[in-house]
Each structure stands twice: as structure tokens, then as C-alpha cells.
Phi, psi and omega in degrees: 000315180296323179295319179295319179295326179290325181283330186303314179300327179293319180294317182293330184270356183300314179298328183290337182293339181287345182234109183285153176249123179248124183254125171256105188283332183201152178282157175282319178210157181222160172223130182237116177249116189260135176246141185284161172285110183290335180284349182280338183063227178260015178285168183283154176289147172252105184303334180273356183210078183267118184252012172277188180210174182217149170261116186249132177237124182239130173259128182229143178257121189232135174264116185254137172277167175287142179095197184284142177204160175251122179259121181254118177265102181272153175081022175287170181296144178303318184270029181301133173265098190298326183293343180270354188290136175232127179246123179234153178104353177280124182301327181264007180071192182235128178255341182202143178236143180217139172259111181280102194267353184261119180269152178282112176224166176305322182288315181291327176296320179292312181296323180290344181255012183302128180085356182260163180273132177229176176255140177242128179251124185217167180250129179289122183294338182274318186253342183078005181280139179269128179230166181224137179213181180266151176208156176244129180283122183250352178216162181277199188269011184280079172096309180217146180251121181259129181242148172248118179241179180292342176277343182137203181256132183208167179262147182284139173062035176255002180276345183085357178245162184301133175220144180213148175259139179243123183257143178285329183204163177275129179303149181296140176095356179262139180236137178290332178230154176307131189228141174238132184233151177226155175257135181218165179224098185275133180295336179203163177292132183200166171250121186241147172261111188252142177248124176250120181237134182201162172268149179215141176274178177085026175234164172190164175210159180205161173265142177239113186257152169230119177250116182250113182280133180292163182296332179282351177072018182247335180228166176214157172260130182241119175236155181216148176242138172275115183249115181251133179245133179243109180266011180263166176273356180285142183251123181246092181269133179060040183270158170275113185257131177224156177221140183249128177255145183126190184229077176295146182292134179223120180248340182276153175272090185297325182295323178287321181288329183258038179302135182291153180302150179291124179230091183290143177259155182245116179229104184271139180232141179227164174297132186300132179249002185266186179272179183292341180290341182277334188239104181301334181297341179273004172109354182245124181277133179287161176294145180296147180291147178295154180296144180294155176295162184308322182294318183288333181282348181283183182285329184270123183251009177079006184281345179221151183254134178243122180246127180246124177291135185298147181223126180287138180277139179209156180288336185234121175288335183297336182279003179051062184280356187291131182293317180230123180230133178297135183263133182274137175225160175269132176237081189064236177268003179259170175247135181244133177246119184248127175279121191286351180232155176297140180226167179258125173248102192275160179297137176050043181220186180232153178229135179238134177226141180301139185240311185220144172215107181232133182244153174057048178275120179290145178217166178242130178268124181237156174241118192237161178200133171262114187263153174252109185294346183270357174284127179290325177215145178196153176201162178157180180282158175268158180270142180267128181231133174258121185247131177231161174250124184280071180229153181299316181292345177259013175092356180245253178078033177226150174298137181244106178292157181295148178171178178275153182231126171260125184250123179238158178239128179281124183222114182053048178065017174239145179263118183249135179291130178238348179171171175230155182209174174237149182233125174276169179304131179232126177274168177299140180081358176277159175279135181244127180232134177244124178273118184271326184145197181259151178244121175283352180276334180239114189232166178228158174220130183243132177221143176273124181276316181198154177220127173217189184292336186261336186200161173233127184245128185232140176246130177249125176251122181249133179236145182231114179263006180281155177281005178227161181293158182229129177269125184245138173237118175264125179261120184242122178299144178262139180238139185293334183261008178226150175244132182264129174237134180200164174229116008289165186292133179293146179244126180297140177211093184066231180274001182241173170241143181249127173249116185252140179207148177252126180259127180294162178302135180051037182232189180209163177212151177244140178232127177258126179248134178239123177255103184264136178291138179281000000 
């Protein structure tokens, strides 16, 4: 019987010998081009839920035997979209592609060995001696593992002492890393440089801006960082990093196509052997857990790594002091940002590279309000808006990708935070506006003067408590069945009309608006 069992694996493996398996454990070089999550708009990225994607290109050096073989590309992205994969450079071409979706975990190792003989290493509760014996796995990883040993049938790890299973081999089909495989037929034995290109989910990128207002309140310095997030377990060391701005058309459900490999978890449960103090369900409440240490109580839990490329400090951004800055290129109607040096994009982490640096950009400070003419009474502070023109002669003149903006004010050579804002994609020559927040120094009051069949008359009172004048813009929605009359004269702006007025320092002004029926 033992002789027959020894010969059986040889017989079963004979057909497999006709087809060699070639393993490529890691790429020689990579290129990662990241596309943003279009559904996010100008909102912030969520590191735990990245809905962007990336085009990944990997160059690998592979030694191929003559004849048929299976080439396994290990370490591909978790969110790989297998149907998008293209393999070039194989002398015999590709006859079949497979995404190996089962990862090697304690649970999958256990399930793959169901019904097979393994070794169990355990501690004798009486003597403390560690011994090893044979066992057969009789159940899977769902809650409890049942073993059959020469002593009988029992559950794993229910003795309260250390127990471990030792496997002779890894079951077929399990991969320690996400793996993509292809079948090829090489005319001769050779070493080939192969390129694997594919789309993968679990990436995103955004711009992070800092706008520092000068002490005179007339200009600001605008800098931006390209922030790339990698939600995959794949590690891209020394990669060529690129990011695409714009809105390329996407009709496929990438998240469904790029489902991550199956990684079963192992959670063993046994009948409780402790006292009633361990299990609140038995009527005794446990003592409260101690408070976490200061580091654990903070927002950062160590689950992701953030790497920031170093930036030299200088008094003038105009002098381009940044050691590494992403270079802008045209990609059809899209914008491409290329990092000129190899960088590391780590698993489940973020990477930041300098993107923009502009100094002494002139801006206009406005106090704005979108009014509702049907409110009989209303009052409150006006919103502060910093307006710039994205033109070269105005100190900018560069495409501005969407992202968050931190706004600071320089005061006695210190930068003080005054607000945060969001910025949508802005092309060259477009108007750029940053919302800083509300000002209690510049306020408005709205009252309805009269209403009849022909017109509605509203009075707006604006007050300015600042020691300098304040320019106010009232945004009034336009209605097809009403005509707006006011002094100063309203100016059309999209679906609204703008009424502009300058309030003197420590002064006030009244504006009467009349909505006449057409």
C-alpha cells in the first residue's frame, strides 16, 4: 500500500511535466499612470475607498524553455482588470490568459488541504512537552476546524495551549501574491524581455494647494502638490509616475471587473472554557478597556504610509526652488503630469510630488452673497472670495487640476490659517475663485418693501465694519417671468445677475431691487 501511494503522485503529475511553469517574481521596471475618480468631483480622496484607476506597465525578464509553458506574473496589482491585460515580447505569443484569484492565507491553505493528512504540533497540558503527530482535516475554515487524529475527532486550538498545523506542500492554485498567468509556446529556449500592461482599480490622485496671502493683502503665493494614492498591496519602487487630468470617457464598471483576489480569513471558535467574567452574556460585565495611548487615540493609525518628496525652502516661489516638479504635457485634450525622476509608490500609501509654484499672484478680495428674492426678511454675514484670473500676465497661466486649498495669511512673517476651500479643474484664461469663509465685518440685511401684482420691491442694506473699503457682489437668480431693475445696473453672469457695489470703510449702503412681472 505504501509503495502504491508513493507511485501515485508520480503518475498524476506526468501530464503536467509536458507543460513547464515559469515564474516571474517581480518586474525589472514599472510605469504607473493614475486617473482620477470622476465621480468624486472636486471632493477630497477617501484613502479607504479609492475609485480611480491606473494604467500599469511592467517590464519583466523571463527565461523560457522550448515548447509549451505557463508564465506566471507574480505581484500584480490587487485590483487588476484581467480582461485589459496585454502581454508583448513573448516569442510564441499568448494562447490563454488567467487571473489567479485565490491568495495564500491560513484559511485558504486549510480549505485546500481538506481531507488530506497534515502534521499537528501541540503542547501537552500535563507536562508542557511539545509533540508532533499526524492528523486529517475533516472540516473547513468556517468557525471551527475539526481534525481526526489517532486519539479520535477533536477541534483545533480548543485546549487553550499552543497548537499549529504543519503542511507538507501548498495546495495547487494558491498564490502568495496576486498572480496573472499566460500560456505560450516558445519555438526555442530563450530569455525574453516581456511587457505586461493592464488597468487596475484602487488608485486615485488629487492636487493639494497652499495659497499664502501677502501682508499687503494684494497678492498671494500659490503652490500645489500632486498627491497619488495607492490602495493596492503592490509595491512600485523606482517607478515612472504619471497622472492624467481631465475626464476621459469610461463606460465599464472597473470596480466589478477589477475585483480583488479572494483572501479568506481564519477565525477559530471553541466552546468557552473561561469563567463568567470573560463573557458578558453570562451576566457579568467585564472591566472597561484602558484608554488608548495618545498615538493610538489620534487620527493616524499607521495603516497607510505617506511619503513627501523633499522641497527646498526659499523666499520666492518664482525662482522654482523645488528639487523635483511634475512636468505638464498635452495628451490629446487631456493634461498629463510626468514626474521626471523615478519615485516609490508604496502599498496602501500616498506619494506627494511638487506640481505648481507661483509667486506674487494678484487677486481681488470680494464679499459675496446669493440672495433669494422671495424671502421677506433675511440677514447675515457675507462670504469672502479671493478671485484671480488664470492668465500669464496675471501671474498664473497654467492648468489647475481639482483639489483642496489651504489658505493662509502672512502676519509678522508668520503664516496663519484663515480658511480652506476646494478648487475644480481650471483651464488657462478661466476665472479662479477661492471661498475663504464668512466675514462678520461685512454684513447684509434684506427686507421686502412691497408686493403687488406687477412687482416685488426688496431693499438690501450692506454694512462694512472694516477700516478699508469692501467690494460686494450680490448674485441674484434670473427668472423668465420677471425683470430685475436695480441701481447699480445688474450684469448677467450665467443663470444669475450680478449687482456690484463698493462700501466705504466703516460705512453702509442701500440697494433697492425691483422684480417686475413681464
